[in-house]
Amino acid sequence: EVQLVESGGGLVQPGGSLRLSCVASGFTVSSNSMSWVRQSPGKGLEWVSVIYSDGSTYYADSVKGRFTISRDNSKNTLYLQMHSLSTEDTAVYYCARLHAGRFYFDYWGQGILVTVSS
Amino acid sequence: QSALTQPASVSGSPGQSITISCTGTSSDVGVYNYVSWYQQHPGKAPKLMIYEVSNRPSGVSNRFSGSKSGNTASLTISGLQAEDEADYYCSSYTSSITLFVLFGGGTKLTVL
């Protein structure tokens, strides 16, 4: 059974940093393309970043230069390192798997809340 | 780049059919058959309902169907049931170099 479990969220002050983790089971992260998608409170979904199976990475303009997506193949885990956080980054962050490297998400984690506030 | 445009809300009675539209541009919905739809119940993760315009994943009811015409994609739910009440989001691949996929703003479906 495919499962994605996020962790690492919480309360952080503006300008701070946080690293999110997403542990996968039931499939191999390195053989798949994975993404982070976020949802601000009461708002819609926003794509954040993707890492393809070949290791190439892409970011939304809103996080480029501040966030880094990566994976640890030995731990079958996806990461999102976030720096220079602002209140606008407050959201539930979901990790999601892209089906066969195509452009839709077939499995999602339960989400983890990141709150940026002083 | 702006999100795809969806109506904020739609409603229908049990047993009826409803359609949710998703309007994009010639850089996304209009040129790629990479439109997908997600259902999200309150406090839950999104769930894939339709992929590549009109395909249903295994386990999704055949009451859900998708289509596309020009720059607008549509999700139709027939035989509405109370459990269909949720938020629905469309998504499309985009050729913008700064974006990977775009999401719609979401549509709240109320089953009366």
PDB file of C-alpha atoms in Angstrom, chain B:
ATOM      1  CA  GLN B   1       0.622  33.354 -13.818  1.00  0.00           C
ATOM      2  CA  SER B   2      -2.999  33.313 -12.642  1.00  0.00           C
ATOM      3  CA  ALA B   3      -4.705  30.225 -11.378  1.00  0.00           C
ATOM      4  CA  LEU B   4      -7.235  28.435 -13.532  1.00  0.00           C
ATOM      5  CA  THR B   5     -10.731  29.890 -13.154  1.00  0.00           C
ATOM      6  CA  GLN B   6     -13.436  27.886 -11.423  1.00  0.00           C
ATOM      7  CA  PRO B   7     -16.803  28.963 -10.039  1.00  0.00           C
ATOM      8  CA  ALA B   8     -16.621  29.506  -6.300  1.00  0.00           C
ATOM      9  CA  SER B   9     -19.619  27.321  -5.628  1.00  0.00           C
ATOM     10  CA  VAL B  10     -22.165  25.034  -7.228  1.00  0.00           C
ATOM     11  CA  SER B  11     -25.041  23.140  -5.735  1.00  0.00           C
ATOM     12  CA  GLY B  12     -27.463  20.393  -6.623  1.00  0.00           C
ATOM     13  CA  SER B  13     -29.989  18.054  -5.111  1.00  0.00           C
ATOM     14  CA  PRO B  14     -29.430  14.351  -4.592  1.00  0.00           C
ATOM     15  CA  GLY B  15     -29.784  12.455  -7.835  1.00  0.00           C
ATOM     16  CA  GLN B  16     -29.194  15.492 -10.007  1.00  0.00           C
ATOM     17  CA  SER B  17     -26.169  16.223 -12.188  1.00  0.00           C
ATOM     18  CA  ILE B  18     -23.827  19.176 -11.856  1.00  0.00           C
ATOM     19  CA  THR B  19     -20.933  20.461 -13.932  1.00  0.00           C
ATOM     20  CA  ILE B  20     -17.922  22.396 -12.697  1.00  0.00           C
ATOM     21  CA  SER B  21     -15.986  24.407 -15.254  1.00  0.00           C
ATOM     22  CA  CYS B  22     -12.279  25.163 -15.277  1.00  0.00           C
ATOM     23  CA  THR B  23     -11.075  27.861 -17.644  1.00  0.00           C
ATOM     24  CA  GLY B  24      -7.459  28.286 -18.578  1.00  0.00           C
ATOM     25  CA  THR B  25      -5.536  29.646 -21.550  1.00  0.00           C
ATOM     26  CA  SER B  26      -3.766  28.550 -24.689  1.00  0.00           C
ATOM     27  CA  SER B  27      -0.684  27.923 -22.519  1.00  0.00           C
ATOM     28  CA  ASP B  28      -2.301  25.254 -20.396  1.00  0.00           C
ATOM     29  CA  VAL B  29      -5.811  23.787 -20.677  1.00  0.00           C
ATOM     30  CA  GLY B  30      -6.148  24.794 -24.314  1.00  0.00           C
ATOM     31  CA  VAL B  31      -3.102  22.941 -25.589  1.00  0.00           C
ATOM     32  CA  TYR B  32      -2.440  20.075 -23.213  1.00  0.00           C
ATOM     33  CA  ASN B  33      -4.583  17.088 -22.333  1.00  0.00           C
ATOM     34  CA  TYR B  34      -3.075  17.137 -18.852  1.00  0.00           C
ATOM     35  CA  VAL B  35      -6.119  18.325 -16.947  1.00  0.00           C
ATOM     36  CA  SER B  36      -6.860  16.584 -13.675  1.00  0.00           C
ATOM     37  CA  TRP B  37      -9.506  16.974 -10.990  1.00  0.00           C
ATOM     38  CA  TYR B  38      -9.207  16.520  -7.238  1.00  0.00           C
ATOM     39  CA  GLN B  39     -11.825  16.153  -4.521  1.00  0.00           C
ATOM     40  CA  GLN B  40     -11.056  17.477  -1.058  1.00  0.00           C
ATOM     41  CA  HIS B  41     -13.207  16.953   2.003  1.00  0.00           C
ATOM     42  CA  PRO B  42     -12.663  19.309   4.964  1.00  0.00           C
ATOM     43  CA  GLY B  43      -9.438  18.580   6.807  1.00  0.00           C
ATOM     44  CA  LYS B  44      -8.447  15.879   4.349  1.00  0.00           C
ATOM     45  CA  ALA B  45      -5.881  15.552   1.593  1.00  0.00           C
ATOM     46  CA  PRO B  46      -6.969  15.982  -2.023  1.00  0.00           C
ATOM     47  CA  LYS B  47      -8.002  12.825  -3.852  1.00  0.00           C
ATOM     48  CA  LEU B  48      -7.492  12.277  -7.578  1.00  0.00           C
ATOM     49  CA  MET B  49     -10.837  11.906  -9.372  1.00  0.00           C
ATOM     50  CA  ILE B  50     -10.014  12.470 -13.060  1.00  0.00           C
ATOM     51  CA  TYR B  51      -6.694  12.555 -14.908  1.00  0.00           C
ATOM     52  CA  GLU B  52      -5.701  13.568 -18.415  1.00  0.00           C
ATOM     53  CA  VAL B  53      -9.060  15.217 -19.064  1.00  0.00           C
ATOM     54  CA  SER B  54     -11.385  12.248 -18.915  1.00  0.00           C
ATOM     55  CA  ASN B  55      -9.765   9.212 -17.318  1.00  0.00           C
ATOM     56  CA  ARG B  56     -10.934   7.811 -13.991  1.00  0.00           C
ATOM     57  CA  PRO B  57      -8.515   6.147 -11.599  1.00  0.00           C
ATOM     58  CA  SER B  58      -9.419   2.709 -10.357  1.00  0.00           C
ATOM     59  CA  GLY B  59     -11.929   2.946  -7.535  1.00  0.00           C
ATOM     60  CA  VAL B  60     -13.486   6.270  -8.546  1.00  0.00           C
ATOM     61  CA  SER B  61     -17.182   6.070  -9.256  1.00  0.00           C
ATOM     62  CA  ASN B  62     -18.285   6.268 -12.887  1.00  0.00           C
ATOM     63  CA  ARG B  63     -20.624   9.053 -11.781  1.00  0.00           C
ATOM     64  CA  PHE B  64     -17.604  11.305 -12.220  1.00  0.00           C
ATOM     65  CA  SER B  65     -16.630  12.266 -15.751  1.00  0.00           C
ATOM     66  CA  GLY B  66     -14.401  14.862 -17.372  1.00  0.00           C
ATOM     67  CA  SER B  67     -14.223  16.640 -20.696  1.00  0.00           C
ATOM     68  CA  LYS B  68     -12.565  19.572 -22.408  1.00  0.00           C
ATOM     69  CA  SER B  69     -13.446  22.080 -25.102  1.00  0.00           C
ATOM     70  CA  GLY B  70     -10.977  24.743 -26.101  1.00  0.00           C
ATOM     71  CA  ASN B  71      -9.580  26.467 -23.029  1.00  0.00           C
ATOM     72  CA  THR B  72     -12.260  25.091 -20.707  1.00  0.00           C
ATOM     73  CA  ALA B  73     -12.331  21.734 -18.959  1.00  0.00           C
ATOM     74  CA  SER B  74     -15.345  20.379 -17.114  1.00  0.00           C
ATOM     75  CA  LEU B  75     -16.080  17.915 -14.356  1.00  0.00           C
ATOM     76  CA  THR B  76     -19.553  16.402 -14.325  1.00  0.00           C
ATOM     77  CA  ILE B  77     -20.969  14.523 -11.377  1.00  0.00           C
ATOM     78  CA  SER B  78     -24.151  12.616 -12.075  1.00  0.00           C
ATOM     79  CA  GLY B  79     -26.546  11.088  -9.557  1.00  0.00           C
ATOM     80  CA  LEU B  80     -25.380  13.452  -6.827  1.00  0.00           C
ATOM     81  CA  GLN B  81     -24.922  11.902  -3.404  1.00  0.00           C
ATOM     82  CA  ALA B  82     -24.447  13.528  -0.036  1.00  0.00           C
ATOM     83  CA  GLU B  83     -20.863  12.230   0.126  1.00  0.00           C
ATOM     84  CA  ASP B  84     -20.001  14.213  -3.002  1.00  0.00           C
ATOM     85  CA  GLU B  85     -20.199  17.438  -1.005  1.00  0.00           C
ATOM     86  CA  ALA B  86     -16.616  18.685  -1.007  1.00  0.00           C
ATOM     87  CA  ASP B  87     -14.234  21.128  -2.641  1.00  0.00           C
ATOM     88  CA  TYR B  88     -13.116  20.312  -6.162  1.00  0.00           C
ATOM     89  CA  TYR B  89      -9.925  21.555  -7.785  1.00  0.00           C
ATOM     90  CA  CYS B  90      -8.852  21.344 -11.390  1.00  0.00           C
ATOM     91  CA  SER B  91      -5.217  21.301 -12.417  1.00  0.00           C
ATOM     92  CA  SER B  92      -3.346  21.577 -15.683  1.00  0.00           C
ATOM     93  CA  TYR B  93       0.200  21.346 -16.896  1.00  0.00           C
ATOM     94  CA  THR B  94       1.425  24.714 -18.109  1.00  0.00           C
ATOM     95  CA  SER B  95       4.106  25.630 -20.604  1.00  0.00           C
ATOM     96  CA  SER B  96       5.177  28.532 -18.441  1.00  0.00           C
ATOM     97  CA  ILE B  97       8.836  28.101 -17.574  1.00  0.00           C
ATOM     98  CA  THR B  98       8.198  29.209 -14.040  1.00  0.00           C
ATOM     99  CA  LEU B  99       5.381  26.827 -13.262  1.00  0.00           C
ATOM    100  CA  PHE B 100       4.883  23.090 -13.438  1.00  0.00           C
ATOM    101  CA  VAL B 101       1.178  22.771 -12.872  1.00  0.00           C
ATOM    102  CA  LEU B 102      -1.545  25.299 -12.240  1.00  0.00           C
ATOM    103  CA  PHE B 103      -4.471  24.717  -9.942  1.00  0.00           C
ATOM    104  CA  GLY B 104      -7.894  26.263 -10.094  1.00  0.00           C
ATOM    105  CA  GLY B 105      -9.177  28.285  -7.182  1.00  0.00           C
ATOM    106  CA  GLY B 106     -11.504  25.497  -6.149  1.00  0.00           C
ATOM    107  CA  THR B 107     -15.278  24.989  -6.240  1.00  0.00           C
ATOM    108  CA  LYS B 108     -17.368  24.222  -3.192  1.00  0.00           C
ATOM    109  CA  LEU B 109     -20.047  21.670  -4.081  1.00  0.00           C
ATOM    110  CA  THR B 110     -23.070  21.700  -1.841  1.00  0.00           C
ATOM    111  CA  VAL B 111     -25.555  18.839  -1.993  1.00  0.00           C
ATOM    112  CA  LEU B 112     -28.888  20.338  -0.985  1.00  0.00           C
TER     113      LEU B 112
END
